[in-house]
CSV table of C-alpha atoms in Angstrom, one decimal:
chain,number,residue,atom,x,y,z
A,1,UNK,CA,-17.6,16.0,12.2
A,2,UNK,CA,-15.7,13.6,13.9
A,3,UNK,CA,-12.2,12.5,12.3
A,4,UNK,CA,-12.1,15.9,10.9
A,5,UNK,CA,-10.9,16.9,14.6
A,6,UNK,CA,-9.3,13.3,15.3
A,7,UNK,CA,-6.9,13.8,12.4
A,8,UNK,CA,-4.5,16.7,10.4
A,9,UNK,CA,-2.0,16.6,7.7
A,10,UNK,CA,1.0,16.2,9.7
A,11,UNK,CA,0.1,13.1,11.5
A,12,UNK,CA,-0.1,11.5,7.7
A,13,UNK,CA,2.7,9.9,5.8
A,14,UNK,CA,2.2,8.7,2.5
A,15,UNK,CA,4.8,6.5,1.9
A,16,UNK,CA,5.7,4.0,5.0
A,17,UNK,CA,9.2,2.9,5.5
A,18,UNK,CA,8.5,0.1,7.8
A,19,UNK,CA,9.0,-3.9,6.7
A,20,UNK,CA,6.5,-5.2,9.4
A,21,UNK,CA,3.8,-5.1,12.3
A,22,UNK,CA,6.0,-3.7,14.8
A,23,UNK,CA,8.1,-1.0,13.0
A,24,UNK,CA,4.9,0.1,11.3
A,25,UNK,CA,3.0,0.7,14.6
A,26,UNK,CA,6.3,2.5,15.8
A,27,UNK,CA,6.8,4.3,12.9
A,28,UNK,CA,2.6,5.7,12.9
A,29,UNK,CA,3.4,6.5,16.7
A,30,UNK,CA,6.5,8.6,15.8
A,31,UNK,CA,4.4,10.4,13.4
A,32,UNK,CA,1.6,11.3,16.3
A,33,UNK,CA,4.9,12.1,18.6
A,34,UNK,CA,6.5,14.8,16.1
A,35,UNK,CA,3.7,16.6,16.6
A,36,UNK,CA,3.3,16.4,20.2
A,37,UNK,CA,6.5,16.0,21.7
A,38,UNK,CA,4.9,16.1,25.4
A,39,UNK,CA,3.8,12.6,25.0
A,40,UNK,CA,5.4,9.6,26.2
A,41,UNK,CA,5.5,7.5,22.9
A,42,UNK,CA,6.6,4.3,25.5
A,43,UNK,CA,3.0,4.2,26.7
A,44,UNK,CA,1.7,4.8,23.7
A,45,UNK,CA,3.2,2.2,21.9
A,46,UNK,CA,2.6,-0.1,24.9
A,47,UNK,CA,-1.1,1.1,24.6
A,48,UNK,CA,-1.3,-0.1,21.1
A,49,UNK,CA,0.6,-3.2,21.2
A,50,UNK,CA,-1.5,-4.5,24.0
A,51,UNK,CA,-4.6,-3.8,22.0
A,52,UNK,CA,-3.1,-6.3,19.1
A,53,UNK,CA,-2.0,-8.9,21.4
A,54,UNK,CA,-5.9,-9.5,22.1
A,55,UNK,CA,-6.4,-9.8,18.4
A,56,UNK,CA,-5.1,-7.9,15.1
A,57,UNK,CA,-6.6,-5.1,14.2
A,58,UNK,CA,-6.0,-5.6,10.7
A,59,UNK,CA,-9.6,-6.1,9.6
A,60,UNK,CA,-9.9,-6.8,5.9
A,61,UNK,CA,-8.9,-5.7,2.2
A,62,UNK,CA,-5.5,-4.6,3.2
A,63,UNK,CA,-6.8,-2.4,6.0
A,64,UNK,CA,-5.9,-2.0,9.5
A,65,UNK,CA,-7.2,0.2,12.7
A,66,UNK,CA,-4.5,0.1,15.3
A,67,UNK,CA,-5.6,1.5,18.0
A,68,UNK,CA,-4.9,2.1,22.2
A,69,UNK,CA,-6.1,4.0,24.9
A,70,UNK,CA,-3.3,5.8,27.2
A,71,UNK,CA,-3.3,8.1,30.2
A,72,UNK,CA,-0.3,9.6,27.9
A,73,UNK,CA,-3.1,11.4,25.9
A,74,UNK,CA,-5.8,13.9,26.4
A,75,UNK,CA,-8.8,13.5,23.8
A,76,UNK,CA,-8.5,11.2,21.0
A,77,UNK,CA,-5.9,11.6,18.1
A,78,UNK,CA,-5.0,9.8,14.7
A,79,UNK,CA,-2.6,8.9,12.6
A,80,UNK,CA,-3.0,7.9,9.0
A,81,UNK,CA,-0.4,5.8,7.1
A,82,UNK,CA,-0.1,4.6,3.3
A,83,UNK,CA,2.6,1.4,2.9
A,84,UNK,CA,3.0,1.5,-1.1
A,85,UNK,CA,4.7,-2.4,-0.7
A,86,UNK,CA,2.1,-3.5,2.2
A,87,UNK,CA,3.3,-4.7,5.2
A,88,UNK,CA,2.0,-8.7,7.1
A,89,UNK,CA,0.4,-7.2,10.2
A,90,UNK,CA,-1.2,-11.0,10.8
A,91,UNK,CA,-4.5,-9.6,9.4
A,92,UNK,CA,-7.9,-11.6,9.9
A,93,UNK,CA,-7.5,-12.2,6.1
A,94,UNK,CA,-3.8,-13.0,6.0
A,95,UNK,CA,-3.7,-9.7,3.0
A,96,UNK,CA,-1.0,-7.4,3.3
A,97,UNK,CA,-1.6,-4.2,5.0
A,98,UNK,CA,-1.5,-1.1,2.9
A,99,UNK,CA,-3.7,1.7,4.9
A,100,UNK,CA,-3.3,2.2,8.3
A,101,UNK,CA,-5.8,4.6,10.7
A,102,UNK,CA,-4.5,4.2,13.8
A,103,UNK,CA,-6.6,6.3,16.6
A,104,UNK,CA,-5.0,7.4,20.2
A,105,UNK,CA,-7.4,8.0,23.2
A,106,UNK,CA,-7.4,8.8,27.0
A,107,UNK,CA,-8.6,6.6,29.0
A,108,UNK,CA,-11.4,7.8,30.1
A,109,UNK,CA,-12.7,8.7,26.4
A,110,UNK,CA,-15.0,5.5,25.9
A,111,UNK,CA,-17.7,7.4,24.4
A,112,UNK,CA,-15.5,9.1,22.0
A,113,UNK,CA,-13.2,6.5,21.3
A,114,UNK,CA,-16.0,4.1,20.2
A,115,UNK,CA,-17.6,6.9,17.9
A,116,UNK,CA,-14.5,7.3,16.0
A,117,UNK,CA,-14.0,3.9,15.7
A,118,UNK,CA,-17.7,3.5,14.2
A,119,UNK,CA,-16.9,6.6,11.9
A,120,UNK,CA,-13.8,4.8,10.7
A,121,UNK,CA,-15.7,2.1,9.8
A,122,UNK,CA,-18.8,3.5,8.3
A,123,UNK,CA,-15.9,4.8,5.6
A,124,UNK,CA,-14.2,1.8,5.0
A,125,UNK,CA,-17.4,0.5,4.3
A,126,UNK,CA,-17.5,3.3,0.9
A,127,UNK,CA,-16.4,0.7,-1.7
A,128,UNK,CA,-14.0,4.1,-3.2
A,129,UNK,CA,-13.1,5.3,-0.1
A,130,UNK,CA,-9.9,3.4,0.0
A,131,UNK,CA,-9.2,3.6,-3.4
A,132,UNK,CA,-9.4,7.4,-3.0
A,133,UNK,CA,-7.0,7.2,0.0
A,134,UNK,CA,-4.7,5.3,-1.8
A,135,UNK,CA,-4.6,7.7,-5.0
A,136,UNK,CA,-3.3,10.7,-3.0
A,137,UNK,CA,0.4,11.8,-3.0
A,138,UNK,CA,0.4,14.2,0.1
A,139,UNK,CA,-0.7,14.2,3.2
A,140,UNK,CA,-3.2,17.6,2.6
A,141,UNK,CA,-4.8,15.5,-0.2
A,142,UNK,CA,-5.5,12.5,1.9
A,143,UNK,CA,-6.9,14.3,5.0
A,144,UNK,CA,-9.0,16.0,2.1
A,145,UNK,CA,-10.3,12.9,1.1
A,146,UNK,CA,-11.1,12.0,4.4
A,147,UNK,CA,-12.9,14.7,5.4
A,148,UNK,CA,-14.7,15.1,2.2
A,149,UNK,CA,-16.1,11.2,3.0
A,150,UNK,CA,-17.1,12.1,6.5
A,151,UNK,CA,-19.1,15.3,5.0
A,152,UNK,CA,-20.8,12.8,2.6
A,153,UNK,CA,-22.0,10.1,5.8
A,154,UNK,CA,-23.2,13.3,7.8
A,155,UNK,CA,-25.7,14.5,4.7
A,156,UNK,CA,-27.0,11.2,4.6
């Protein structure tokens, strides 16, 4: 199990404040931040803004994967956040942005970084995977639902 690790309750927030692309991605970052307060959140946010300058990361179906790599970090962390309004983060198919997965890695994590982005994937390939995500009121439900997909793709 990968996001299982990658993720936890408290770096989930079910109900976004933010209005658009760049208070959303400093708002997910100030969620990862609250529960490590060592990390510089400057290089964090530098990390991930630099990764959406080369193109969005908001993929498709009101989905986006913001994500960065940073010395600031050691591993690979996420952050999960639900915008009930949706938010225009300039995504590939011009949809608002409801469910953001953002993921946080060192550097020097390539191998690791890459797998979580391909488990990421794999679920938002689950037609009810987002549906389910959306459906949940607290951030213990949704990191239920998560893990509960991953589980599934591992039987297979």
């Amino acid at each position: 199990m990968i996001l299982e690790e990658v993720f936890s309750p408290k770096a989930i927030c079910v109900d976004l404040s933010s209005d658009d692309k760049d208070e959303v991605i400093e708002e997910l970052v100030e969620l990862f931040a609250a529960e490590h307060p060592e990390v510089s959140r400057s290089e964090i946010i530098e990390s991930v803004f630099t990764r959406e300058e080369k193109m969005s990361t908001g993929i498709m179906h009101n989905i986006a994967v913001p994500h960065g790599r940073t010395s600031a970090v050691k591993g690979i962390h996420g952050v999960i956040g639900i915008s009930r309004t949706g938010i225009d983060f300039d995504s590939l198919d011009g949809a608002p942005v409801t469910l953001f997965i953002m993921l946080i890695s060192s550097q020097g994590d390539n191998e690791l970084h890459l797998r979580a982005l391909k488990r990421v994937s794999q679920l938002l390939e689950k037609e009810t995977f987002y549906k389910d995500i959306l459906e949940q009121k607290t951030p213990g439900d949704v990191y239920n639902v998560l893990c509960r997909y991953e589980e599934e793709l591992v039987a297979i």
